Amino acid sequence: MMQEFKTLFGQIFKLKRKYVYSAIFFEIIATIVLSILMIFQNAASPAQTPLIASSASFFMIDLYLLFTIAKQNNQILMSQTWRLVPVSSTKLFFSSILTSIVSFLYLWLLQLVWGIFTFIPFWIDVSTTNKNFYFSGIDFSSLFNLSERQWRILIEVMIQMLLILFLFAVFIFVLSIMVRTFSEVISDFVPTSKEKLTRIISGIVLVVVIIYIIKYAGQGLITLANTGILASKNGVGNWEAIIGLLVGDVLISMADLWLLDRYVEGK
Amino acid sequence: MTNKELLKIEHLDYRKNRRVILHEVNLSIGTGHIIALLGENGAGKTTLMRIISGVAKNYHGTVCLAGHEEEEKRKTHLAMTDPLKGFLKSSQLNDIVVFYKKVYSDFDSERFEELKDFMSIDLSMKLSQLSKGMREKLIVALTFSRQCDLYLLDEPFNGIDAMTRKKIVNSILRWKSDDSTIIISDHFVTEVAAILDDVIIIKDRTVFTHVSADEILKKHQSIESYYESLYEGEE
């Protein structure tokens, strides 16, 4: 019997979950170490220190998970172990991408919990002393006095940012698969002596070409926006980026699937 | 041994790195056979197995297993020894077994328990802690725990001691069902000569010969001597 998507998804997520736990573990360690350093250097008030430390390590940890998972996706798609499973390349590809997204959402959830935990000393400090919500030089207490329109704009921008982050993560995943699969396929068509060199050159060329296409497509979208097709009152730039990333994700995914289905061999 | 056709390969061509690896391979294999796939290093034995299993791509010709040409469907009818490179070195053997149970619906847990005891495999160990022989025993145990029509054993005796070789051969005899076919690729046949039904020799990038073991033994002293005679005068 051919494998169900659910089973495949579960098994791949099981592997990635370990990296999520290691990422959150690193974040906790980084927060503690940074907090200790900041306390010794009197860099911030003790109540704000854990929150500043966890915020500082947040993106580094996300980047760590992003590249670790991208590497693992390639290992799965290129390995004989996974390619022997009675499942189509399409199912395997989408399982890898979806588990990557779920792993990220899982990490964000854990980071949110950790963020709330590090926020507690700051919250206690503010509520007991009736101070303003000053954090990193910004007065967050003004958030409580926003008008309905301002809240709407703020929420829209936050949704856009989340979408951009999400699509960017998918972009990194599908792009890393593309670079690896493309260089593997090209190297299969050249003599063995030139295999390694071809793999490196084709990878570099592909990255350059994709960056050029993104830049070109971005300019095209800006032109479209200026003619009014995409123009809206707020966040025009963000919607351009979202559409650009979405188009990029879809196109690169289609190329990945084509290469995986026809040329890429499990090793 | 039955004679129903299980695997049919027609006009198979495969090139890689601008080299012809296999050319005009035609093969027909029935159910219930134990077959040795012999050939020198780099002859294309592993490639042929990888094509049958659907792991190798971009070949020309047709491969039909149990009436299916589509790769995904072929994979449901076969089990191939896998070097387990898709797992982290820190993976516990228990987790690998769980993976097999989950992704292969034909995985027989009871059969694996028997094979595990027979091969003395300790599931609490990690992949990185296994010796070459232990790893090979685990691979064979995982492969035979599936209930398939075709088993592809790619050089299962490579670099392992005599006792382990004996265990693997015994497991082939003990756990092979009447209808299933086993193809064992190797450079030598000493270990499996006594249990073979057929011999396929890959030479000059194609199937040089596909003959029954009985036929070989009618004309030659042993399968080894027949195999060696094919290469006489080439060195």
Short mmCIF file of C-alpha atoms in Angstrom, two decimals:
data_model
loop_
_atom_site.label_atom_id
_atom_site.label_comp_id
_atom_site.label_asym_id
_atom_site.label_seq_id
_atom_site.Cartn_x
_atom_site.Cartn_y
_atom_site.Cartn_z
CA MET A 1 0.00 0.00 0.00
CA MET A 2 1.22 3.48 -0.78
CA GLN A 3 1.98 5.69 2.16
CA GLU A 4 -0.47 8.24 3.41
CA PHE A 5 0.59 11.85 3.56
CA LYS A 6 -0.26 11.97 7.28
CA THR A 7 2.17 9.16 8.15
CA LEU A 8 4.95 10.71 6.10
CA PHE A 9 4.30 14.13 7.62
CA GLY A 10 4.40 12.63 11.13
CA GLN A 11 7.71 10.87 10.57
CA ILE A 12 9.43 13.90 9.06
CA PHE A 13 8.08 16.21 11.75
CA LYS A 14 9.39 13.81 14.39
CA LEU A 15 12.91 14.38 13.03
CA LYS A 16 12.51 18.15 12.85
CA ARG A 17 10.97 18.44 16.31
CA LYS A 18 14.38 17.59 17.77
CA TYR A 19 15.86 20.67 16.10
CA VAL A 20 13.01 22.83 17.43
CA TYR A 21 13.77 21.67 20.97
CA SER A 22 17.49 22.29 20.50
CA ALA A 23 16.69 25.78 19.12
CA ILE A 24 14.55 26.74 22.11
CA PHE A 25 17.17 25.26 24.43
CA PHE A 26 19.82 27.48 22.80
CA GLU A 27 17.50 30.48 23.19
CA ILE A 28 17.04 29.84 26.90
CA ILE A 29 20.81 29.43 27.38
CA ALA A 30 21.49 32.58 25.29
CA THR A 31 18.93 34.57 27.33
CA ILE A 32 20.46 33.48 30.62
CA VAL A 33 24.05 34.17 29.49
CA LEU A 34 23.14 37.57 27.98
CA SER A 35 21.13 38.52 31.07
CA ILE A 36 24.08 37.73 33.36
CA LEU A 37 26.43 39.77 31.14
CA MET A 38 23.98 42.71 31.06
CA ILE A 39 23.50 42.66 34.82
CA PHE A 40 27.27 42.72 35.38
CA GLN A 41 27.67 45.58 32.91
CA ASN A 42 24.62 47.51 34.20
CA ALA A 43 23.40 47.67 30.59
CA ALA A 44 19.69 47.81 31.47
CA SER A 45 17.39 47.77 34.46
CA PRO A 46 17.27 44.26 36.02
CA ALA A 47 13.52 44.02 35.33
CA GLN A 48 14.02 44.62 31.58
CA THR A 49 17.17 42.51 31.22
CA PRO A 50 15.58 39.04 30.54
CA LEU A 51 13.19 40.51 27.96
CA ILE A 52 15.98 42.40 26.15
CA ALA A 53 18.21 39.29 26.23
CA SER A 54 15.50 37.00 24.83
CA SER A 55 14.59 39.57 22.12
CA ALA A 56 18.25 39.84 21.12
CA SER A 57 18.63 36.08 20.60
CA PHE A 58 15.19 35.60 18.95
CA PHE A 59 16.26 36.17 15.32
CA MET A 60 19.57 34.34 15.63
CA ILE A 61 17.72 31.26 16.89
CA ASP A 62 15.16 31.54 14.07
CA LEU A 63 18.01 31.76 11.53
CA TYR A 64 19.67 28.72 13.11
CA LEU A 65 16.45 26.71 12.72
CA LEU A 66 15.87 28.03 9.20
CA PHE A 67 19.21 26.80 7.90
CA THR A 68 19.20 23.57 9.92
CA ILE A 69 15.79 22.61 8.57
CA ALA A 70 16.71 23.63 5.02
CA LYS A 71 19.73 21.31 5.27
CA GLN A 72 17.59 18.52 6.65
CA ASN A 73 15.05 18.87 3.85
CA ASN A 74 17.84 18.28 1.37
CA GLN A 75 19.07 15.27 3.32
CA ILE A 76 15.58 13.77 3.24
CA LEU A 77 14.93 14.44 -0.44
CA MET A 78 18.36 13.17 -1.53
CA SER A 79 18.57 10.07 0.67
CA GLN A 80 17.84 6.57 -0.55
CA THR A 81 16.19 5.83 2.81
CA TRP A 82 13.37 8.29 2.11
CA ARG A 83 13.26 7.80 -1.65
CA LEU A 84 12.58 4.07 -1.17
CA VAL A 85 9.37 4.84 0.72
CA PRO A 86 6.42 4.06 -1.58
CA VAL A 87 5.36 7.62 -2.08
CA SER A 88 5.51 10.12 -4.96
CA SER A 89 8.21 12.81 -5.08
CA THR A 90 5.42 15.39 -4.82
CA LYS A 91 4.16 13.99 -1.51
CA LEU A 92 7.68 13.78 -0.13
CA PHE A 93 8.41 17.35 -1.21
CA PHE A 94 5.23 18.81 0.28
CA SER A 95 5.71 16.80 3.48
CA SER A 96 9.19 18.29 3.83
CA ILE A 97 8.00 21.85 3.22
CA LEU A 98 4.89 21.59 5.40
CA THR A 99 6.79 20.02 8.30
CA SER A 100 9.33 22.84 7.99
CA ILE A 101 6.54 25.41 8.31
CA VAL A 102 4.93 23.57 11.23
CA SER A 103 8.34 23.31 12.93
CA PHE A 104 8.70 27.07 12.63
CA LEU A 105 5.23 27.72 14.00
CA TYR A 106 6.06 25.39 16.86
CA LEU A 107 9.28 27.27 17.57
CA TRP A 108 7.43 30.60 17.50
CA LEU A 109 4.90 29.22 19.96
CA LEU A 110 7.68 28.11 22.30
CA GLN A 111 9.44 31.46 21.81
CA LEU A 112 6.18 33.23 22.68
CA VAL A 113 5.89 31.23 25.90
CA TRP A 114 9.52 32.00 26.72
CA GLY A 115 8.94 35.66 25.77
CA ILE A 116 5.97 35.89 28.18
CA PHE A 117 8.11 34.30 30.87
CA THR A 118 10.90 36.87 30.38
CA PHE A 119 8.27 39.66 30.25
CA ILE A 120 6.98 38.86 33.77
CA PRO A 121 9.72 40.79 35.72
CA PHE A 122 9.17 43.83 33.48
CA TRP A 123 5.36 43.62 33.89
CA ILE A 124 5.63 43.34 37.68
CA ASP A 125 8.02 46.30 37.73
CA VAL A 126 5.72 48.49 35.60
CA SER A 127 2.49 47.57 37.41
CA THR A 128 3.91 47.99 40.91
CA THR A 129 5.69 51.30 40.25
CA ASN A 130 3.13 52.77 37.81
CA LYS A 131 5.90 53.56 35.33
CA ASN A 132 5.35 53.98 31.61
CA PHE A 133 5.98 51.00 29.28
CA TYR A 134 9.41 52.22 28.18
CA PHE A 135 11.30 49.43 26.46
CA SER A 136 14.43 49.87 24.32
CA GLY A 137 13.76 53.61 24.16
CA ILE A 138 10.14 53.23 22.95
CA ASP A 139 7.10 54.21 25.01
CA PHE A 140 4.77 51.26 24.53
CA SER A 141 2.14 52.73 26.85
CA SER A 142 0.92 54.78 23.86
CA LEU A 143 -0.38 51.45 22.44
CA PHE A 144 -3.22 51.62 24.96
CA ASN A 145 -4.36 54.99 23.61
CA LEU A 146 -4.56 54.08 19.90
CA SER A 147 -7.67 54.91 17.90
CA GLU A 148 -9.66 52.17 16.13
CA ARG A 149 -8.13 53.14 12.76
CA GLN A 150 -4.60 53.07 14.19
CA TRP A 151 -5.24 49.62 15.66
CA ARG A 152 -6.53 48.40 12.29
CA ILE A 153 -3.37 49.66 10.55
CA LEU A 154 -1.16 48.14 13.24
CA ILE A 155 -2.87 44.74 12.95
CA GLU A 156 -2.69 44.89 9.14
CA VAL A 157 1.02 45.63 9.24
CA MET A 158 1.58 42.83 11.75
CA ILE A 159 -0.30 40.36 9.53
CA GLN A 160 1.73 41.52 6.54
CA MET A 161 4.96 41.08 8.46
CA LEU A 162 3.97 37.57 9.56
CA LEU A 163 3.05 36.70 5.97
CA ILE A 164 6.38 38.04 4.72
CA LEU A 165 8.27 36.07 7.37
CA PHE A 166 6.30 32.94 6.54
CA LEU A 167 6.77 33.28 2.75
CA PHE A 168 10.43 34.17 3.21
CA ALA A 169 10.97 31.00 5.25
CA VAL A 170 9.26 28.93 2.53
CA PHE A 171 11.39 30.76 -0.04
CA ILE A 172 14.60 29.75 1.76
CA PHE A 173 13.38 26.13 1.98
CA VAL A 174 12.41 25.78 -1.68
CA LEU A 175 15.45 27.74 -2.86
CA SER A 176 17.90 25.56 -0.92
CA ILE A 177 16.23 22.46 -2.43
CA MET A 178 16.50 24.06 -5.87
CA VAL A 179 20.22 24.87 -5.47
CA ARG A 180 20.99 21.36 -4.26
CA THR A 181 18.84 19.47 -6.78
CA PHE A 182 19.94 21.62 -9.72
CA SER A 183 23.64 21.21 -8.95
CA GLU A 184 23.16 17.45 -8.38
CA VAL A 185 21.39 17.04 -11.70
CA ILE A 186 23.94 19.12 -13.64
CA SER A 187 26.82 17.20 -12.07
CA ASP A 188 25.23 13.91 -13.21
CA PHE A 189 25.59 15.04 -16.82
CA VAL A 190 29.29 15.95 -16.77
CA PRO A 191 32.32 13.62 -16.56
CA THR A 192 33.11 12.39 -13.04
CA SER A 193 36.38 14.39 -12.91
CA LYS A 194 34.46 17.68 -13.25
CA GLU A 195 31.52 16.69 -11.04
CA LYS A 196 32.47 18.60 -7.87
CA LEU A 197 33.48 21.79 -9.66
CA THR A 198 30.30 21.76 -11.74
CA ARG A 199 28.21 21.31 -8.62
CA ILE A 200 29.76 24.36 -6.95
CA ILE A 201 29.62 26.58 -10.07
CA SER A 202 26.03 25.63 -10.92
CA GLY A 203 24.95 26.35 -7.33
CA ILE A 204 26.54 29.82 -7.40
CA VAL A 205 25.15 30.62 -10.88
CA LEU A 206 21.68 29.58 -9.80
CA VAL A 207 21.72 31.75 -6.68
CA VAL A 208 22.88 34.77 -8.74
CA VAL A 209 20.20 34.15 -11.41
CA ILE A 210 17.45 33.84 -8.79
CA ILE A 211 18.55 37.04 -7.02
CA TYR A 212 18.49 38.82 -10.40
CA ILE A 213 15.00 37.45 -11.18
CA ILE A 214 13.70 38.53 -7.77
CA LYS A 215 15.10 42.02 -8.29
CA TYR A 216 13.61 42.20 -11.79
CA ALA A 217 10.23 40.84 -10.64
CA GLY A 218 10.24 43.29 -7.73
CA GLN A 219 10.76 46.21 -10.09
CA GLY A 220 7.92 44.94 -12.27
CA LEU A 221 5.62 44.81 -9.27
CA ILE A 222 6.55 48.34 -8.27
CA THR A 223 5.63 49.50 -11.79
CA LEU A 224 2.31 47.67 -11.46
CA ALA A 225 1.68 49.27 -8.10
CA ASN A 226 2.44 52.72 -9.48
CA THR A 227 -0.12 52.26 -12.25
CA GLY A 228 -2.70 51.63 -9.55
CA ILE A 229 -3.36 47.92 -9.98
CA LEU A 230 -1.98 46.98 -6.61
CA ALA A 231 -2.08 50.37 -4.99
CA SER A 232 -3.85 50.74 -1.69
CA LYS A 233 -3.71 53.37 1.01
CA ASN A 234 -1.55 51.42 3.42
CA GLY A 235 1.37 49.01 3.18
CA VAL A 236 1.75 48.95 -0.63
CA GLY A 237 5.40 47.94 -0.29
CA ASN A 238 4.53 45.02 1.97
CA TRP A 239 1.87 43.64 -0.37
CA GLU A 240 4.36 43.84 -3.26
CA ALA A 241 6.86 41.84 -1.24
CA ILE A 242 4.16 39.29 -0.31
CA ILE A 243 3.07 38.78 -3.92
CA GLY A 244 6.68 38.67 -5.13
CA LEU A 245 7.60 36.05 -2.53
CA LEU A 246 4.45 34.04 -3.23
CA VAL A 247 5.16 33.97 -6.98
CA GLY A 248 8.79 33.06 -6.27
CA ASP A 249 7.77 30.26 -3.87
CA VAL A 250 5.32 28.76 -6.39
CA LEU A 251 7.70 28.95 -9.37
CA ILE A 252 10.69 27.50 -7.50
CA SER A 253 8.52 24.76 -5.96
CA MET A 254 7.33 23.76 -9.44
CA ALA A 255 10.93 23.57 -10.66
CA ASP A 256 11.92 21.54 -7.56
CA LEU A 257 9.11 19.07 -8.17
CA TRP A 258 10.02 18.67 -11.82
CA LEU A 259 13.68 17.99 -11.00
CA LEU A 260 12.85 15.64 -8.11
CA ASP A 261 10.37 13.65 -10.15
CA ARG A 262 12.50 13.24 -13.25
CA TYR A 263 16.17 13.54 -12.39
CA VAL A 264 17.12 13.58 -8.73
CA GLU A 265 18.25 10.23 -7.38
CA GLY A 266 18.32 9.09 -3.77
CA LYS A 267 21.88 8.33 -2.62
CA MET B 1 9.98 -22.29 -7.06
CA THR B 2 7.14 -20.94 -9.25
CA ASN B 3 7.28 -19.53 -12.75
CA LYS B 4 4.87 -16.61 -12.79
CA GLU B 5 6.60 -13.53 -14.17
CA LEU B 6 7.41 -10.96 -11.46
CA LEU B 7 9.90 -8.58 -13.03
CA LYS B 8 10.30 -7.64 -16.68
CA ILE B 9 12.93 -5.21 -17.92
CA GLU B 10 12.99 -4.22 -21.59
CA HIS B 11 15.53 -2.18 -23.57
CA LEU B 12 16.94 -0.52 -20.48
CA ASP B 13 19.61 2.12 -21.06
CA TYR B 14 21.21 4.25 -18.36
CA ARG B 15 23.91 6.89 -18.67
CA LYS B 16 25.56 8.92 -15.96
CA ASN B 17 28.44 11.40 -16.05
CA ARG B 18 28.58 10.94 -19.82
CA ARG B 19 29.29 7.23 -19.36
CA VAL B 20 27.10 4.36 -20.47
CA ILE B 21 26.44 2.35 -17.30
CA LEU B 22 23.84 -0.06 -18.67
CA HIS B 23 22.92 -0.69 -22.28
CA GLU B 24 20.05 -2.69 -23.78
CA VAL B 25 19.30 -4.63 -20.63
CA ASN B 26 16.50 -7.15 -21.06
CA LEU B 27 15.50 -9.37 -18.20
CA SER B 28 12.61 -11.51 -17.11
CA ILE B 29 12.40 -12.92 -13.58
CA GLY B 30 9.75 -15.17 -12.13
CA THR B 31 8.33 -15.49 -8.63
CA GLY B 32 9.91 -17.64 -5.93
CA HIS B 33 13.53 -17.52 -7.09
CA ILE B 34 16.81 -16.83 -5.31
CA ILE B 35 19.09 -15.12 -7.81
CA ALA B 36 22.70 -14.00 -7.68
CA LEU B 37 23.48 -10.82 -9.57
CA LEU B 38 27.17 -11.02 -10.30
CA GLY B 39 29.64 -8.68 -11.89
CA GLU B 40 32.87 -6.82 -11.32
CA ASN B 41 33.10 -3.58 -9.35
CA GLY B 42 31.38 -0.84 -11.32
CA ALA B 43 29.65 -3.31 -13.64
CA GLY B 44 26.25 -1.75 -12.89
CA LYS B 45 24.77 -4.23 -10.38
CA THR B 46 23.83 -1.59 -7.82
CA THR B 47 22.59 0.74 -10.58
CA LEU B 48 20.32 -2.00 -11.92
CA MET B 49 18.90 -2.56 -8.43
CA ARG B 50 18.44 1.17 -7.94
CA ILE B 51 16.57 1.42 -11.25
CA ILE B 52 14.30 -1.50 -10.34
CA SER B 53 13.58 0.07 -6.95
CA GLY B 54 12.75 3.45 -8.51
CA VAL B 55 15.59 5.30 -6.78
CA ALA B 56 17.66 5.87 -9.94
CA LYS B 57 16.04 8.20 -12.47
CA ASN B 58 16.39 9.31 -16.06
CA TYR B 59 16.75 5.87 -17.62
CA HIS B 60 15.31 4.71 -20.93
CA GLY B 61 13.31 1.54 -21.36
CA THR B 62 10.67 -0.11 -19.24
CA VAL B 63 10.77 -1.74 -15.83
CA CYS B 64 7.65 -3.61 -14.84
CA LEU B 65 7.28 -5.18 -11.39
CA ALA B 66 4.17 -7.17 -10.48
CA GLY B 67 2.40 -5.54 -13.41
CA HIS B 68 3.35 -1.97 -12.45
CA GLU B 69 5.63 0.40 -14.32
CA GLU B 70 5.04 3.45 -12.09
CA GLU B 71 7.84 3.93 -9.59
CA GLU B 72 5.61 4.51 -6.53
CA LYS B 73 3.66 1.31 -7.22
CA ARG B 74 6.85 -0.68 -7.86
CA LYS B 75 8.15 0.44 -4.46
CA THR B 76 5.17 -1.15 -2.73
CA HIS B 77 6.17 -4.56 -4.09
CA LEU B 78 9.85 -4.55 -3.20
CA ALA B 79 12.25 -4.15 -0.32
CA MET B 80 15.82 -3.08 -0.96
CA THR B 81 18.68 -3.05 1.52
CA ASP B 82 19.27 0.57 2.47
CA PRO B 83 22.50 1.84 4.05
CA LEU B 84 20.31 3.95 6.41
CA LYS B 85 22.02 7.21 5.42
CA GLY B 86 18.72 9.05 5.83
CA PHE B 87 19.03 8.75 9.62
CA LEU B 88 21.22 10.75 11.94
CA LYS B 89 24.19 8.85 13.33
CA SER B 90 22.78 9.54 16.79
CA SER B 91 19.50 7.77 15.92
CA GLN B 92 18.54 4.94 18.21
CA LEU B 93 17.85 1.63 16.49
CA ASN B 94 14.45 1.60 18.18
CA ASP B 95 13.52 4.83 16.35
CA ILE B 96 14.63 3.35 13.03
CA VAL B 97 12.39 0.33 13.62
CA VAL B 98 9.47 2.64 14.46
CA PHE B 99 10.13 4.51 11.19
CA TYR B 100 9.96 1.23 9.24
CA LYS B 101 6.77 0.19 11.03
CA LYS B 102 5.12 3.51 10.26
CA VAL B 103 6.12 4.08 6.65
CA TYR B 104 5.92 0.50 5.37
CA SER B 105 2.47 -0.96 5.78
CA ASP B 106 3.88 -4.44 4.93
CA PHE B 107 6.34 -4.34 7.84
CA ASP B 108 5.80 -7.42 10.02
CA SER B 109 6.70 -6.57 13.62
CA GLU B 110 6.60 -10.20 14.78
CA ARG B 111 8.93 -11.24 12.01
CA PHE B 112 11.28 -8.40 12.94
CA GLU B 113 11.29 -9.56 16.58
CA GLU B 114 12.33 -13.04 15.43
CA LEU B 115 14.98 -11.66 13.08
CA LYS B 116 16.26 -9.31 15.78
CA ASP B 117 16.70 -12.19 18.22
CA PHE B 118 18.22 -14.42 15.53
CA MET B 119 20.74 -11.72 14.56
CA SER B 120 21.32 -10.63 18.21
CA ILE B 121 20.52 -6.98 17.53
CA ASP B 122 20.34 -4.64 20.53
CA LEU B 123 17.76 -1.94 19.78
CA SER B 124 18.92 0.32 22.59
CA MET B 125 22.13 1.03 20.65
CA LYS B 126 22.68 4.04 18.44
CA LEU B 127 23.45 3.81 14.73
CA SER B 128 26.94 5.25 15.29
CA GLN B 129 27.75 2.47 17.78
CA LEU B 130 27.24 -0.34 15.27
CA SER B 131 30.11 -2.22 13.68
CA LYS B 132 29.94 -2.86 9.93
CA GLY B 133 28.69 -6.40 10.51
CA MET B 134 26.06 -5.32 13.05
CA ARG B 135 24.85 -2.62 10.71
CA GLU B 136 24.56 -5.11 7.84
CA LYS B 137 22.61 -7.51 10.07
CA LEU B 138 20.22 -4.72 11.03
CA ILE B 139 19.76 -3.75 7.36
CA VAL B 140 19.00 -7.35 6.38
CA ALA B 141 16.61 -7.77 9.35
CA LEU B 142 14.72 -4.58 8.41
CA THR B 143 14.56 -5.63 4.75
CA PHE B 144 13.27 -9.14 5.46
CA SER B 145 10.71 -7.87 7.96
CA ARG B 146 8.73 -6.52 5.07
CA GLN B 147 6.41 -8.87 3.26
CA CYS B 148 7.11 -8.17 -0.40
CA ASP B 149 7.30 -9.89 -3.74
CA LEU B 150 10.88 -8.88 -4.43
CA TYR B 151 13.88 -8.43 -2.12
CA LEU B 152 16.95 -6.66 -3.46
CA LEU B 153 20.05 -7.32 -1.35
CA ASP B 154 22.87 -5.10 -2.51
CA GLU B 155 26.21 -6.65 -1.51
CA PRO B 156 25.00 -7.84 1.91
CA PHE B 157 28.26 -9.68 2.61
CA ASN B 158 30.57 -6.76 1.92
CA GLY B 159 33.29 -6.52 4.56
CA ILE B 160 31.66 -8.73 7.16
CA ASP B 161 32.91 -11.79 9.00
CA ALA B 162 32.12 -15.44 8.23
CA MET B 163 29.74 -15.90 11.17
CA THR B 164 27.62 -12.90 10.17
CA ARG B 165 27.61 -14.05 6.54
CA LYS B 166 26.31 -17.42 7.70
CA LYS B 167 23.59 -15.75 9.76
CA ILE B 168 22.46 -13.66 6.79
CA VAL B 169 22.30 -16.72 4.50
CA ASN B 170 20.37 -18.64 7.15
CA SER B 171 17.94 -15.78 7.53
CA ILE B 172 17.35 -15.78 3.77
CA LEU B 173 16.47 -19.47 3.92
CA ARG B 174 14.37 -19.18 7.04
CA TRP B 175 12.29 -16.10 6.26
CA LYS B 176 11.82 -16.28 2.51
CA SER B 177 8.26 -17.04 1.50
CA ASP B 178 7.62 -19.44 -1.40
CA ASP B 179 6.37 -16.76 -3.77
CA SER B 180 8.92 -14.06 -3.09
CA THR B 181 12.04 -13.58 -5.16
CA ILE B 182 15.41 -12.52 -3.80
CA ILE B 183 18.14 -10.92 -5.88
CA ILE B 184 21.55 -10.80 -4.19
CA SER B 185 24.27 -8.74 -5.80
CA ASP B 186 27.91 -9.53 -5.05
CA HIS B 187 31.37 -10.07 -6.48
CA PHE B 188 31.55 -13.58 -5.08
CA VAL B 189 29.03 -16.38 -4.75
CA THR B 190 30.72 -18.60 -2.20
CA GLU B 191 28.26 -17.75 0.58
CA VAL B 192 25.06 -18.20 -1.38
CA ALA B 193 26.04 -20.73 -4.06
CA ALA B 194 24.21 -23.58 -2.39
CA ILE B 195 20.86 -21.80 -2.21
CA LEU B 196 20.77 -20.21 -5.68
CA ASP B 197 18.18 -20.94 -8.34
CA ASP B 198 19.49 -18.55 -11.01
CA VAL B 199 22.58 -16.53 -11.82
CA ILE B 200 22.59 -13.24 -13.68
CA ILE B 201 25.93 -11.87 -14.80
CA ILE B 202 26.38 -8.21 -15.70
CA LYS B 203 29.29 -7.76 -18.08
CA ASP B 204 30.09 -5.24 -20.77
CA ARG B 205 27.29 -2.95 -19.48
CA THR B 206 24.52 -5.46 -20.11
CA VAL B 207 23.06 -8.75 -18.94
CA PHE B 208 25.73 -11.09 -20.23
CA THR B 209 23.92 -14.19 -19.13
CA HIS B 210 20.88 -15.28 -17.17
CA VAL B 211 21.06 -18.96 -16.48
CA SER B 212 19.80 -21.44 -13.90
CA ALA B 213 22.23 -22.69 -11.25
CA ASP B 214 21.43 -26.30 -12.19
CA GLU B 215 22.45 -25.67 -15.78
CA ILE B 216 25.76 -24.18 -14.69
CA LEU B 217 26.47 -27.11 -12.40
CA LYS B 218 25.84 -29.58 -15.25
CA LYS B 219 28.78 -28.14 -17.18
CA HIS B 220 31.00 -26.66 -14.48
CA GLN B 221 32.38 -27.73 -11.16
CA SER B 222 30.84 -24.82 -9.33
CA ILE B 223 29.18 -21.44 -9.89
CA GLU B 224 32.46 -19.75 -8.89
CA SER B 225 34.44 -21.63 -11.52
CA TYR B 226 31.84 -20.74 -14.16
CA TYR B 227 31.92 -17.08 -13.13
CA GLU B 228 35.73 -17.00 -13.14
CA SER B 229 35.85 -18.67 -16.54
CA LEU B 230 34.02 -15.67 -18.02
CA TYR B 231 36.92 -13.41 -17.12
CA GLU B 232 39.77 -15.73 -18.14
CA GLY B 233 42.32 -14.06 -20.37
CA GLU B 234 40.99 -10.57 -19.63
CA GLU B 235 43.71 -9.66 -17.14
#
